[in-house]
Structure formats: C-alpha cells, structure tokens
XYZ file of C-alpha atoms in Angstrom:
732
model
C -27.391 29.352 -10.478
C -31.051 28.702 -11.121
C -33.443 30.379 -8.655
C -34.876 27.865 -6.172
C -38.471 26.830 -6.903
C -41.184 27.669 -4.415
C -42.189 24.789 -2.129
C -45.750 24.397 -3.387
C -48.215 21.646 -2.492
C -47.378 19.991 -5.825
C -43.626 20.056 -5.107
C -44.319 18.451 -1.726
C -46.520 15.771 -3.353
C -43.853 15.125 -5.991
C -41.474 14.358 -3.122
C -43.805 11.654 -1.790
C -44.794 13.441 1.426
C -48.406 13.636 2.549
C -49.795 17.008 3.711
C -49.688 15.693 7.298
C -46.054 14.627 6.958
C -45.127 17.995 5.488
C -46.902 19.665 8.405
C -44.796 17.611 10.827
C -41.640 18.627 8.956
C -42.585 22.313 9.263
C -43.286 21.795 12.965
C -39.885 20.144 13.525
C -38.056 22.923 11.664
C -40.122 25.823 12.978
C -40.272 27.058 9.384
C -40.899 25.817 5.849
C -38.000 23.798 4.471
C -36.072 24.819 1.401
C -35.803 22.411 -1.536
C -32.678 20.650 -0.208
C -34.267 20.175 3.200
C -37.526 18.981 1.639
C -35.579 16.415 -0.401
C -33.916 15.157 2.770
C -37.230 14.831 4.601
C -38.588 13.043 1.535
C -35.959 10.303 1.416
C -35.531 9.907 5.174
C -39.276 9.519 5.642
C -39.796 7.347 2.566
C -41.163 3.876 3.181
C -37.882 2.455 1.936
C -35.772 4.241 4.568
C -38.136 4.755 7.517
C -40.241 1.556 7.580
C -43.148 3.761 8.632
C -45.835 1.188 7.743
C -43.981 -1.853 9.066
C -42.100 -0.777 12.225
C -44.999 -1.608 14.523
C -45.031 -5.234 13.374
C -41.287 -5.759 12.912
C -40.855 -5.038 16.628
C -42.790 -8.242 17.385
C -40.185 -10.536 15.782
C -37.732 -12.449 18.010
C -34.255 -10.959 17.557
C -32.210 -12.249 20.485
C -30.334 -15.451 21.305
C -27.060 -16.189 23.123
C -25.282 -16.377 19.771
C -26.671 -13.091 18.394
C -24.029 -10.341 18.604
C -25.981 -7.700 16.658
C -29.629 -7.820 15.701
C -31.659 -5.480 13.469
C -30.684 -1.817 13.405
C -27.195 -1.934 11.912
C -26.012 -2.432 8.341
C -26.283 -6.214 8.800
C -26.848 -8.778 11.547
C -24.018 -10.579 13.354
C -23.898 -14.024 14.968
C -21.225 -15.817 16.956
C -19.998 -18.927 15.116
C -17.277 -19.840 17.595
C -13.459 -19.771 17.535
C -13.513 -15.965 17.741
C -15.366 -15.588 14.432
C -18.690 -14.016 13.473
C -20.966 -14.466 10.473
C -22.444 -11.197 9.211
C -25.352 -11.270 6.770
C -28.369 -9.490 5.363
C -30.820 -9.613 2.441
C -32.165 -6.583 0.577
C -34.432 -5.850 -2.368
C -33.751 -4.026 -5.614
C -37.154 -4.674 -7.149
C -38.261 -1.429 -8.770
C -34.846 -0.620 -10.330
C -34.568 -4.155 -11.732
C -37.916 -3.909 -13.489
C -36.977 -0.605 -15.131
C -33.360 -1.483 -15.976
C -32.788 -5.196 -15.242
C -29.011 -5.387 -15.699
C -28.047 -2.352 -13.616
C -30.915 -2.845 -11.161
C -29.783 -6.365 -10.310
C -26.066 -5.535 -10.437
C -26.355 -2.599 -8.043
C -28.561 -4.702 -5.768
C -25.619 -7.093 -5.408
C -23.201 -4.200 -4.907
C -25.342 -2.605 -2.221
C -25.747 -5.736 -0.129
C -22.022 -6.493 -0.387
C -21.314 -3.028 1.073
C -23.749 -3.593 3.942
C -21.664 -6.601 4.960
C -18.086 -5.423 4.449
C -18.938 -2.084 6.074
C -19.077 -4.040 9.328
C -15.598 -5.478 8.926
C -16.521 -8.765 7.225
C -14.974 -10.235 4.121
C -17.916 -11.332 1.923
C -17.737 -15.079 1.257
C -21.026 -15.770 -0.535
C -23.914 -14.185 -2.414
C -27.428 -15.611 -2.751
C -30.509 -14.320 -4.538
C -34.260 -14.850 -4.710
C -35.889 -13.879 -8.008
C -39.565 -13.681 -9.013
C -40.622 -13.092 -12.597
C -43.941 -12.828 -14.396
C -45.589 -15.501 -16.498
C -43.179 -17.087 -19.006
C -45.472 -16.093 -21.872
C -45.562 -12.416 -20.852
C -43.733 -10.314 -23.487
C -41.265 -8.788 -20.984
C -40.386 -11.864 -18.925
C -37.609 -13.305 -21.078
C -35.909 -9.900 -21.361
C -36.119 -9.377 -17.584
C -34.762 -12.852 -16.777
C -31.817 -12.358 -19.122
C -31.007 -8.879 -17.796
C -31.290 -9.739 -14.106
C -29.238 -12.940 -14.346
C -26.604 -11.160 -16.420
C -26.498 -8.282 -13.922
C -26.097 -10.556 -10.886
C -23.424 -12.609 -12.601
C -21.636 -9.607 -14.061
C -21.278 -7.870 -10.717
C -20.670 -10.876 -8.453
C -18.201 -12.522 -10.826
C -16.154 -9.349 -11.280
C -16.003 -8.557 -7.582
C -14.827 -12.092 -6.835
C -17.515 -13.300 -4.434
C -19.190 -16.625 -5.309
C -22.936 -16.746 -5.966
C -23.804 -20.042 -4.306
C -27.576 -20.422 -3.995
C -30.932 -18.920 -4.832
C -34.460 -19.517 -6.034
C -36.549 -18.490 -9.021
C -40.340 -18.436 -9.410
C -42.629 -17.449 -12.268
C -46.186 -16.192 -11.764
C -48.453 -13.725 -13.581
C -48.728 -11.645 -10.380
C -45.135 -10.460 -11.030
C -45.790 -9.397 -14.643
C -45.622 -5.707 -13.790
C -43.299 -5.828 -10.790
C -40.527 -8.421 -10.553
C -38.635 -9.112 -7.333
C -34.838 -9.162 -7.041
C -33.709 -9.964 -3.498
C -29.945 -10.181 -2.908
C -28.220 -11.660 0.152
C -24.572 -11.579 1.217
C -22.825 -13.564 3.947
C -19.454 -12.486 5.310
C -16.928 -13.522 7.958
C -15.232 -11.290 10.517
C -13.246 -11.566 13.704
C -15.473 -10.843 16.662
C -13.004 -8.260 17.963
C -12.963 -6.393 14.609
C -16.635 -5.585 13.997
C -17.432 -2.010 12.968
C -20.602 -0.047 13.632
C -22.256 3.119 12.276
C -22.282 5.164 15.504
C -20.452 8.419 15.025
C -18.612 9.862 18.038
C -15.940 12.397 18.894
C -16.564 16.121 18.409
C -14.084 17.433 15.871
C -13.490 14.017 14.277
C -13.394 14.254 10.518
C -16.115 12.957 8.197
C -14.443 11.225 5.273
C -15.896 10.356 1.868
C -14.460 7.231 0.194
C -14.838 5.357 -3.073
C -16.362 6.526 -6.344
C -17.267 10.057 -7.301
C -20.847 11.300 -6.957
C -22.996 11.587 -10.072
C -26.622 12.268 -10.843
C -27.658 8.604 -11.027
C -30.089 7.221 -8.492
C -31.477 10.555 -7.289
C -34.742 9.772 -5.486
C -34.204 6.022 -5.848
C -35.488 5.519 -2.288
C -38.594 7.544 -3.055
C -39.208 5.559 -6.255
C -38.928 2.341 -4.255
C -41.707 3.631 -1.983
C -44.358 4.144 -4.667
C -46.481 2.007 -6.955
C -45.659 1.586 -10.618
C -47.944 2.747 -13.403
C -47.805 2.991 -17.175
C -45.195 5.787 -16.915
C -42.697 3.725 -14.888
C -40.243 3.570 -17.795
C -39.692 7.300 -17.272
C -38.038 6.486 -13.918
C -34.937 5.073 -15.626
C -32.745 7.997 -14.373
C -33.438 6.906 -10.776
C -31.641 3.587 -11.375
C -28.058 3.541 -10.167
C -25.087 2.424 -12.260
C -22.562 0.071 -10.687
C -18.870 -0.694 -11.191
C -17.849 -4.029 -9.626
C -14.148 -3.377 -10.177
C -14.331 -0.267 -8.010
C -16.310 -2.278 -5.441
C -13.499 -4.853 -5.305
C -10.989 -2.075 -4.650
C -13.293 -0.619 -2.011
C -13.567 -3.975 -0.206
C -9.788 -4.385 -0.095
C -9.111 -0.777 0.940
C -11.720 -0.868 3.714
C -10.498 -4.205 5.075
C -6.899 -2.955 5.016
C -7.845 0.191 6.932
C -9.997 -1.855 9.319
C -6.880 -3.770 10.332
C -5.558 -0.512 11.850
C -6.933 1.658 14.660
C -7.969 4.493 12.337
C -11.741 4.002 12.071
C -14.189 5.308 14.670
C -17.317 4.386 12.671
C -18.275 3.559 9.105
C -21.423 3.420 6.968
C -21.993 2.630 3.315
C -23.924 5.050 1.140
C -26.954 3.012 0.106
C -30.541 4.198 -0.294
C -30.656 8.007 -0.019
C -26.859 8.135 -0.342
C -25.006 10.820 1.586
C -28.212 11.864 3.358
C -29.065 8.580 5.064
C -25.465 7.604 5.805
C -24.644 10.907 7.528
C -27.950 11.177 9.392
C -27.907 7.580 10.599
C -24.325 7.731 11.874
C -24.944 11.021 13.672
C -28.269 9.923 15.156
C -26.884 6.632 16.485
C -23.946 8.487 18.004
C -25.977 11.379 19.415
C -23.902 14.085 17.750
C -24.125 16.745 15.062
C -22.438 17.056 11.678
C -21.198 19.910 9.550
C -20.813 18.921 5.885
C -18.760 20.893 3.350
C -20.489 19.914 0.125
C -18.022 21.743 -2.134
C -15.485 19.093 -1.014
C -17.615 16.141 -2.233
C -15.876 14.449 -5.204
C -18.232 14.836 -8.176
C -18.018 13.303 -11.619
C -20.376 15.848 -13.203
C -19.998 19.599 -13.261
C -22.415 22.001 -11.623
C -23.953 19.523 -9.215
C -26.223 21.178 -6.658
C -26.324 20.420 -2.924
C -29.713 18.751 -3.543
C -28.176 16.401 -6.124
C -25.134 15.628 -3.965
C -27.173 14.773 -0.876
C -29.736 12.621 -2.712
C -27.579 10.888 -5.322
C -27.391 7.104 -4.979
C -24.208 6.711 -6.997
C -22.633 3.377 -6.138
C -19.423 2.195 -4.470
C -19.274 5.009 -1.884
C -18.646 4.940 1.881
C -18.749 7.457 4.710
C -16.303 7.110 7.587
C -15.478 8.886 10.833
C -11.746 8.720 11.529
C -9.931 8.776 14.817
C -8.006 12.053 15.354
C -4.703 12.195 13.518
C -5.338 9.127 11.337
C -6.338 11.047 8.207
C -2.988 10.662 6.439
C -2.846 6.904 7.048
C -6.345 6.455 5.654
C -5.623 8.714 2.681
C -2.512 6.704 1.762
C -4.402 3.413 1.824
C -7.290 4.667 -0.309
C -5.071 6.454 -2.801
C -2.977 3.274 -3.096
C -6.178 1.500 -4.172
C -6.909 4.352 -6.625
C -10.054 5.460 -4.799
C -11.331 8.909 -3.969
C -10.619 10.130 -0.435
C -11.972 13.481 0.725
C -12.555 15.098 4.100
C -16.044 16.565 3.686
C -16.944 17.631 7.218
C -16.579 17.127 10.935
C -18.627 16.040 13.932
C -20.116 18.714 16.201
C -22.004 18.815 19.496
C -25.007 20.696 18.066
C -27.240 17.707 17.246
C -27.859 19.331 13.857
C -26.945 18.593 10.265
C -25.519 21.798 8.848
C -24.713 21.674 5.131
C -22.448 24.332 3.639
C -21.469 25.157 0.074
C -18.501 27.500 -0.358
C -18.910 28.575 3.264
C -22.614 29.402 2.916
C -25.230 27.423 4.873
C -27.562 25.723 2.358
C -29.414 23.457 4.776
C -29.804 23.188 8.542
C -31.799 20.331 10.081
C -32.135 18.801 13.553
C -30.845 15.220 13.332
C -32.732 13.260 15.968
C -36.208 14.675 15.285
C -35.789 13.941 11.595
C -34.201 10.499 12.019
C -36.216 9.290 14.996
C -39.532 11.136 14.646
C -40.282 9.719 11.242
C -43.947 8.786 11.007
C -44.961 5.384 12.367
C -48.312 4.246 11.046
C -50.679 1.680 12.463
C -52.282 1.004 9.112
C -55.796 -0.451 9.078
C -55.746 -4.120 8.136
C -58.229 -6.858 7.469
C -57.588 -10.555 8.111
C -57.128 -12.674 5.009
C -60.097 -14.967 4.311
C -59.465 -18.579 5.300
C -59.715 -20.953 2.367
C -61.261 -24.386 2.908
C -59.045 -27.458 2.813
C -59.034 -29.205 -0.541
C -60.159 -32.825 -0.655
C -57.377 -34.686 -2.475
C -59.886 -37.214 -3.773
C -61.588 -34.414 -5.723
C -58.403 -33.745 -7.734
C -58.219 -35.871 -10.897
C -55.255 -38.231 -11.042
C -52.720 -38.003 -13.874
C -50.653 -41.091 -14.715
C -47.742 -40.811 -12.212
C -44.774 -40.978 -14.610
C -46.401 -38.467 -16.960
C -47.254 -36.181 -14.035
C -43.684 -36.326 -12.744
C -42.172 -35.577 -16.137
C -44.444 -32.544 -16.605
C -43.725 -31.236 -13.126
C -39.955 -31.636 -13.445
C -40.099 -29.626 -16.695
C -42.361 -26.902 -15.295
C -41.008 -23.327 -14.873
C -41.001 -23.505 -11.055
C -39.343 -26.943 -10.793
C -37.055 -27.156 -13.823
C -33.280 -27.103 -13.408
C -31.734 -23.659 -12.769
C -28.430 -24.780 -14.273
C -28.770 -22.217 -17.107
C -28.789 -19.522 -14.411
C -26.149 -20.675 -11.978
C -23.644 -21.637 -14.633
C -23.472 -17.913 -15.437
C -22.411 -17.235 -11.858
C -18.910 -17.959 -10.589
C -19.918 -20.169 -7.682
C -16.413 -21.577 -7.053
C -14.290 -18.407 -6.761
C -12.386 -18.307 -3.416
C -12.351 -22.159 -3.606
C -14.428 -22.654 -0.454
C -17.782 -23.617 -2.020
C -18.422 -27.193 -0.875
C -22.009 -27.628 -2.116
C -22.648 -26.138 -5.531
C -26.057 -24.660 -6.450
C -28.852 -27.185 -6.781
C -28.720 -28.715 -3.293
C -30.964 -27.999 -0.331
C -28.601 -25.289 0.929
C -25.215 -23.962 -0.123
C -22.279 -25.033 2.046
C -19.252 -22.722 2.165
C -16.094 -23.627 4.080
C -14.862 -21.225 6.737
C -11.505 -20.603 5.086
C -8.601 -22.528 6.545
C -10.799 -24.682 8.809
C -12.853 -27.852 8.625
C -16.026 -25.962 9.554
C -18.570 -24.441 7.199
C -21.634 -22.245 6.940
C -24.838 -23.560 5.349
C -27.073 -20.925 3.759
C -30.292 -20.761 1.781
C -33.152 -18.491 0.689
C -36.766 -19.567 0.526
C -40.399 -18.568 0.280
C -43.502 -20.154 -1.253
C -45.567 -17.104 -2.297
C -48.614 -19.109 -3.379
C -48.895 -20.447 0.187
C -48.612 -16.925 1.628
C -51.284 -15.644 -0.751
C -53.651 -18.416 0.342
C -52.896 -18.091 4.077
C -50.338 -15.433 5.092
C -49.919 -16.802 8.615
C -49.220 -20.397 7.562
C -47.193 -19.166 4.571
C -45.021 -17.025 6.845
C -44.423 -20.007 9.116
C -43.621 -22.231 6.141
C -41.022 -19.851 4.663
C -39.066 -19.878 7.926
C -39.489 -23.624 8.437
C -38.303 -24.464 4.937
C -35.005 -22.616 5.337
C -34.537 -24.351 8.700
C -35.233 -27.680 6.971
C -32.882 -26.940 4.069
C -29.976 -26.168 6.399
C -30.779 -29.229 8.513
C -30.711 -31.473 5.411
C -27.027 -30.569 4.879
C -26.156 -31.432 8.479
C -26.036 -27.778 9.519
C -27.375 -26.321 12.763
C -29.701 -23.427 11.843
C -28.744 -20.267 13.751
C -30.518 -17.157 12.454
C -32.444 -15.576 9.602
C -32.611 -12.379 7.621
C -35.836 -11.489 5.832
C -36.965 -9.519 2.804
C -40.656 -8.720 3.110
C -42.030 -7.974 -0.367
C -45.679 -6.877 -0.431
C -48.055 -4.573 -2.297
C -49.555 -1.251 -1.201
C -49.850 -1.139 2.638
C -52.534 1.546 2.402
C -54.911 -1.171 1.211
C -56.221 -3.018 4.316
C -56.197 -6.416 2.580
C -52.499 -6.027 1.654
C -51.610 -4.746 5.117
C -53.440 -7.773 6.511
C -51.223 -10.072 4.454
C -48.159 -8.314 5.861
C -49.321 -8.474 9.487
C -50.308 -12.125 9.379
C -47.152 -13.189 7.513
C -44.982 -11.427 10.116
C -46.966 -13.105 12.898
C -46.452 -16.509 11.271
C -42.741 -15.877 10.786
C -42.388 -14.793 14.404
C -44.128 -17.927 15.675
C -41.847 -20.163 13.594
C -38.681 -18.319 14.621
C -39.584 -18.662 18.295
C -40.498 -22.351 18.006
C -37.306 -23.187 16.106
C -34.973 -20.958 18.181
C -34.064 -19.171 14.959
C -34.005 -15.375 15.522
C -34.296 -12.595 12.936
C -31.091 -10.528 12.947
C -31.499 -8.281 9.894
C -33.793 -7.611 6.981
C -35.536 -5.309 4.583
C -39.133 -4.338 3.825
C -40.194 -3.646 0.241
C -43.740 -2.336 -0.100
C -45.757 -0.835 -2.978
C -44.807 -3.753 -5.231
C -47.726 -3.350 -7.592
C -48.564 -1.816 -10.912
C -51.831 -0.044 -11.692
C -53.410 -1.600 -8.607
C -52.269 -5.187 -9.351
C -50.197 -6.434 -6.398
C -47.552 -9.137 -6.429
C -48.077 -12.321 -4.471
C -47.044 -11.583 -0.869
C -43.424 -12.746 -0.777
C -41.664 -12.735 2.617
C -38.321 -14.162 1.486
C -36.303 -15.771 4.280
C -32.522 -16.118 4.191
C -31.207 -18.666 6.684
C -27.672 -19.359 7.918
C -26.449 -22.347 9.928
C -23.182 -23.895 11.049
C -21.501 -27.225 10.338
C -18.910 -27.909 13.033
C -17.320 -30.660 10.960
C -17.334 -30.736 7.169
C -16.906 -34.497 7.399
C -20.543 -34.596 8.420
C -21.758 -32.618 5.407
C -24.743 -34.302 3.735
C -26.008 -33.964 0.152
C -29.197 -35.045 -1.589
C -27.471 -37.239 -4.187
C -28.122 -40.978 -4.055
C -24.674 -42.512 -3.427
C -25.153 -46.210 -4.101
C -27.539 -48.843 -5.397
C -29.226 -51.207 -2.973
C -30.018 -48.652 -0.286
C -33.385 -48.154 1.374
C -35.422 -44.971 1.039
C -37.126 -43.840 4.243
C -39.659 -41.024 4.465
C -39.513 -39.112 7.759
C -42.496 -37.008 8.829
C -46.225 -37.451 8.457
C -47.908 -37.721 5.046
C -51.570 -36.814 4.676
C -51.533 -36.062 0.928
C -52.091 -32.287 1.008
C -52.801 -31.021 -2.524
C -54.186 -27.550 -1.691
C -51.997 -24.863 -3.409
C -49.687 -27.634 -4.676
C -47.761 -27.479 -7.928
C -49.546 -30.696 -8.949
C -52.837 -28.838 -8.726
C -51.559 -25.725 -10.491
C -49.376 -27.208 -13.226
C -51.467 -30.261 -14.099
C -55.002 -29.047 -13.360
C -54.627 -25.285 -13.889
C -56.090 -24.583 -10.455
C -54.834 -22.427 -7.571
C -57.203 -23.494 -4.818
C -57.543 -24.524 -1.207
C -55.635 -23.906 1.972
C -51.849 -24.404 1.886
C -50.318 -27.237 3.907
C -50.246 -26.431 7.633
C -46.918 -26.286 9.466
C -46.776 -28.174 12.774
C -43.758 -26.478 14.341
C -43.349 -28.993 17.159
C -43.290 -31.841 14.615
C -40.961 -29.777 12.410
C -38.502 -29.428 15.261
C -38.635 -33.130 16.195
C -37.994 -34.208 12.604
C -35.181 -31.733 12.049
C -33.421 -32.566 15.305
C -33.666 -36.261 14.398
C -32.216 -35.688 10.913
C -29.207 -33.780 12.249
C -28.596 -36.561 14.785
C -28.829 -39.237 12.075
C -26.367 -37.318 9.897
C -23.981 -36.882 12.838
C -24.179 -40.603 13.635
C -23.667 -41.479 9.928
C -26.889 -43.502 9.789
C -27.950 -41.969 6.463
C -26.102 -41.462 3.183
C -28.342 -38.934 1.431
C -31.006 -36.501 2.616
C -33.454 -34.173 0.903
C -36.254 -32.108 2.373
C -39.665 -32.381 0.723
C -41.268 -29.231 -0.646
C -42.690 -28.331 -4.072
C -43.933 -31.439 -5.846
C -43.762 -33.659 -2.782
C -42.261 -37.140 -2.500
C -42.017 -38.033 -6.195
C -40.194 -34.815 -7.089
C -37.807 -35.193 -4.130
C -36.992 -38.767 -5.180
C -36.438 -37.639 -8.776
C -34.085 -34.842 -7.687
C -32.078 -37.267 -5.528
C -31.848 -39.786 -8.378
C -30.741 -37.164 -10.901
C -28.158 -35.708 -8.496
C -26.561 -39.138 -7.993
C -27.323 -40.537 -11.459
C -28.698 -43.660 -9.781
C -32.271 -44.829 -10.226
C -34.954 -45.059 -7.567
C -38.009 -47.296 -7.158
C -40.782 -45.892 -4.975
C -43.023 -48.395 -3.212
C -46.271 -47.260 -1.601
C -46.939 -48.685 1.870
C -50.274 -50.342 2.568
C -52.662 -49.035 3.497
C -52.074 -45.637 1.926
C -53.201 -42.662 4.049
C -54.564 -40.864 0.961
C -55.086 -41.333 -2.803
C -51.903 -42.440 -4.611
C -51.445 -39.174 -6.536
C -51.730 -37.224 -3.275
C -49.196 -39.549 -1.607
C -46.759 -39.000 -4.469
C -47.244 -35.277 -5.058
C -48.810 -33.853 -1.879
C -46.841 -31.069 -0.212
C -47.200 -31.939 3.483
C -44.597 -30.066 5.517
C -41.853 -31.143 7.905
C -40.707 -34.155 5.857
C -37.353 -35.533 4.677
C -36.464 -38.363 2.287
C -33.301 -40.196 3.335
C -31.194 -43.095 2.046
C -29.810 -45.682 4.431
C -27.896 -48.939 4.181
C -29.170 -49.891 7.654
C -32.818 -48.827 7.797
C -33.634 -50.781 10.992
C -31.461 -48.508 13.167
C -32.906 -45.459 11.447
C -36.503 -46.577 12.008
C -35.773 -47.309 15.651
C -34.263 -43.851 16.128
C -37.299 -42.245 14.480
C -39.680 -44.164 16.732
C -37.721 -43.120 19.817
C -37.850 -39.474 18.667
C -41.585 -39.566 17.988
C -41.142 -38.942 14.260
C -43.299 -40.936 11.781
C -41.099 -42.997 9.459
C -41.858 -45.391 6.614
C -39.846 -47.357 4.083
C -40.899 -46.031 0.675
C -38.456 -47.564 -1.789
C -34.944 -48.503 -2.797
C -32.124 -47.232 -4.979
C -30.607 -48.775 -8.106
C -30.922 -49.015 -11.871
C -31.267 -46.199 -14.391
C -34.947 -45.417 -14.097
C -37.423 -43.831 -11.738
C -40.161 -46.376 -11.074
C -43.379 -45.243 -9.431
C -46.133 -47.308 -7.765
C -48.634 -48.593 -10.259
C -45.968 -49.474 -12.834
C -45.088 -46.041 -14.220
C -41.423 -45.853 -15.228
C -39.302 -43.086 -16.681
C -35.601 -43.292 -17.544
C -33.222 -40.917 -15.794
C -32.025 -39.772 -19.223
C -35.547 -38.781 -20.268
C -36.229 -37.191 -16.897
C -32.968 -35.215 -17.057
C -33.740 -33.968 -20.550
C -37.160 -32.746 -19.416
C -35.769 -31.216 -16.218
C -32.787 -29.433 -17.754
C -34.303 -28.540 -21.092
C -37.052 -26.065 -20.246
C -35.079 -23.010 -19.154
C -32.419 -23.004 -21.925
C -35.173 -23.665 -24.460
C -37.274 -20.834 -23.079
C -34.386 -18.360 -23.073
C -33.501 -19.164 -26.689
C -37.138 -18.897 -27.760
C -37.617 -22.589 -28.572
C-alpha cells in the first residue's frame, strides 16, 4: 500500500475545509485526522451536505400543517392524502455534474431523487424536472440541452417511471453553469413509511444494490465550489448510473418493505457510504462499526478513503431487525443485487471503520454530524428597481408580437423534449405535459395528484422577495387551474456564491418571500435542497428558487384542462389587470430590455382568486381554465386555443386600464383565463368572492383575433410555436 500523505495545509484546502473548520475538526477529535477522517469531515461539512450557509434561513420556513406527516430532515417529505395513503416527494439538484457530463449528470440526478422517495417506502409514480440553460447562441448550449434531455429520458424511461411535467428556460447567466433540478413523487401506505433512524445495538448494517467503484468521489465537495476554466477536469467526480439496476432495487426494496425485516433504511446519495451511515447513526443516537473489507467493490485495490467517499449509484444502506438477514438476502439475491453485511450498530456513539480487523478511522458521530459549522453570512439587501411605466414601452403590432413571443426560446413548445420522455408508462398519467400541472391518477381510484415545478428567475433577480413569493404562488395557481387543492411544496434553492453579500442577500430575501407566500396560502415546505456556488469565474446564475408543488383532486371527474372545448363560449379574465410590463417577456424578447420591478404578488388576492377558481371548477361553471404567467393574456389565450384547436377572439373592455399592448402582454399576477357557456353565473360568483372579473372574448373559428384587427391563423401560430426548438436542435 502507498504511504499515507501528510495532512498539510494544502491537503486540507484541497478538501474544501477552511483553516477554522479544520481547527474545529482537530478540536472534536482531540488530534489531527488521518486522510480518511479528513475526507469524511470534508464531505459531511461541505455546503452540499451540511447546509452551513443556509440553515439559519431555512429554519424560518413554515413546515407544519395537519396533513404534514414528515417535514424537512428525512430523505423526502410526506403528506397525508386520505384513505390511508401518503404522498412522498422531494426535488434535488444535479447542476455541476450535468454541466461537466450532461448525460450522466442528468441521469444520475433522476436516479438519486428516485431513491430518496422509494427509500421511504413509496412507489415512485412521477418524475418532474426544471432545467435552465445558457443563451441559445452559446456554443455549448445545444450540446448541453441534448445531453441533459437524453439523460433524463434514458434513465426515467428505463426505470419505468413517467416524466410528466417540467420547465425549461434559456438565459446567458446560465452559460457557464446550467441547472438540472429533478423531482419525484411517490405513493405509500401511511402505516408503511420508513425512516433513516438507526436503532438496536448489535443490529446488522447491510449494504444493498450495486458494487462500489471510484466514480463520484468528492462529488459533494465539487457541488460546493465555484466552477472555473479547469472545471472539465472534474469529470471523474461525476457518477455513472444504471437505470436497470435501479428498477431492480426499487422492486427488491418494496418487496422487503412488505415484511417486518427493516429497522431503518437510507439511500447512498451525496457522500455515499459516509453520509448514509453517519446520518442514520446520528438520528438514532447510536454508534456504528463498519467492516470495509466486506464492502462489495467493482474495482480492485480500493482504499477505505475511496470506499467511504465514492458516490457510485444504485446503492442503499439498511439496518435489519435481528434474525431477518437470511430473508433479506434471499430477496436481494433473487433480484440479482449485491447484499453484504458490512457492520453492526454499537452503543459507543462513534463511527469505527475497520479494514481486515485494523482500525483505519475512528470518529465521534454526533459532534461531526450535528456540530457542522452554521454560518450567519453577511448579506446586503437587493436594490429596489423602479416600476416601469408601460406607456414608455413601444408597442409592436399585436399579432406580430404574439407570433414572436410564442416562437421565443422561453415560450415555445417543449414537445421536442417531452416526447423523448415516457410520460404514459404505468397508465395513470391523466394530463400529459404542456398543461398547467401534471395530473396523475392514484392507481385504482378516481382520485389524483396534481404536480408542477415553477420559478421565474428574472423576477427573482429583479426583486428576490417578490420573486420568491411569485414562484410559490405560481405553483399554487397551476395546481388550482387543474381543479386540485394545493397541499405542500418542496424547493430547490439554486444561487451563486453565498460568501458574496449581494448573493447571500438574494438568498435571504427569496427565502423570506417564499415563507410569506407559503404561510398566506397554507402551503408548507416539507422537503428541499440548497445548491450554492452556481457560478463560473465570478459570474453567478440568476437566483433560481425552484418550487415543486403537489395537490390533490378528490374526484377526477372534476379535472380541468386549459384546452378550449367548444365554439361559442365566453372568455372571462379573473383577477386584476394593471398592465405590468416590468421584467416581462414582451419587454425582453421584443425590446431587448431587462428592466423595472417585477409584478407584485398580492397574496390575499391570490388566495381569493384561487379559491374561487376551484369552486367554479367543482360546480362545473367553467369548461377550460389557464393561469396567466409569462406573456400575459394574449399568450394564455393562444395556448388555450392551440390546446383545443379552436380559435379565440379577444375583445378589450372599455375603458382599458392601461395601454393595449400592456393589457395583452402584461404579466400581472393572480389571474386566470376561463371559458364558460354561462358567464352570468360566473361573473356573479366572482363579484360575491371579491375577485375582479371581465368578459374578454369568445371562442370559435380557426384564428386568434386580437383587438385592433390583428389576426393570426392557428396553423401559423402552431408552426411558430412548435417549430423553434426542433429547428434549434437540428441547427436550422
């Protein structure tokens, strides 16, 4: 064996620990760590695993409600959805790996979030994703889009879980650091939920799944540092996934979970065997002795350091009840998966690692797991931008403006992407991609879950507090538009370097805005992930707090879509329109300007409008519903017309509250466009609920007709809308 290198200041720095953090590690140990122990401190105290810059602020988010069974702190969050069932879900990032190696980075992001959910006893029923790429004309963007989409589809399709919804943005701020956020939703019986709290001195620690290799070593540390011009050299820290093994692992775990054999279970995600063993032991208040020579390895000569820090995929750690080892072994060997007893629980409170009987590492568990640094980083408030006067924005002929917006990178059809995903496998997908939210049947019932992911990074950049509120409110609105009752969120907080006060200020204010919205909408945060240091050579991404929302439809018969269903119906706009063009896509795509304050979010008005819409859907007073967001009223009407292949004529009320182009394309929040055959009853209900409502048009024909005489055929609009992305990806 090679002699162990001395633990120099440079070795410590290479492991991502500051001199102060290393000093704390020495204090905890009462001595200098060896290389294995240093590596463990490094990953456990990395930003990715310890949340040391964000913990202070995450604690301010609302996490409780009568229907929340498990909030943040476990592999995923759990909510009660009635009839003895629970929905289990979480979102996580795989940003840095996906930039370096887009196929495997995205694929293993899907694999990792699937494991977080089925680890808790849930069968995964749906995947979602939120993707951010650089400018379309950047030389790497097309390659990254192709690799990420192929990776998500390749893994999700093979493992047999439908990919049902997502979002994609393009912006130059992501040129050097794309974002790949993956979300999984699963279903479990409430009496069969599993947790990662090890207990029972003498109980065996069992390793399950794939063998351990050298891929992914220090992946957690890489995810906690900025990129620079040498980032390509980090390719060995990207994990390699095998979705077929993951499928076997899901089935084997669920089969074993149907027995009484499991005491606790944890997937091996970031920091692999290290984090899984430490977290289980710390939560359970016990010690662990690991026998590393028993770890199944796929490469010869692997060192304890490599085994503990590898992030090889499709691996689980389990504590078995006494005497159930043979049952578990039979099940896992039947599924052709590795099964190895690699240690046992102790009462020492320490992690003792042995190789061939010799102690190679000895660490106290709680001080290392719980005493990780918690920083109160200095932060500066984001400057408030002035409101933009809509009258100062030049008007473009409405039909031309609509056509250009519908063909723009941020608004064009994502069909090229979602057709590569199997969104119908399991046969429970009710609403295919392209609607406000995905709707997935709870198998064997007439109930369903509605789910969505959303964020508008340009709003957050302009005003983190309002942008944080808006991201939460838009998911709530999307679920509402399907007829679902929003229940809870998971979040993926993607930001730049928190050691820069301006970036930390964005984080703080966005979290404060999210918290205010979650409280106002009774929509708690039950799980999530923080991804910091998303920048390259000092250039940060747009602040991107992605929100994943889940809601419940008690009766699929009340499921609503955005598609216009019939000619001769009346279009009614619910919610107040002021014509807000600050930070709008109209301003950016047609005028080349990113200016002004984003639209404010009135949470009380948001709640009134959403509660009204769900009531109208339940009472069958509307036949189509779409929330308004990017591109405003005209884009929403166009999307409804295209979805139903029935034309729409928009008619501006008099007097208009703002210039016509701002009325058509302004992005005021808290609004819905609905179709009704009986608008009088709808308008009366809106008045009674205190929600502004106005008739804005009618359905019929084969064109989209805008006030002022502008007309565009649905065929031409569809060609513009669906043509950009395939043309871009083929280089045309």
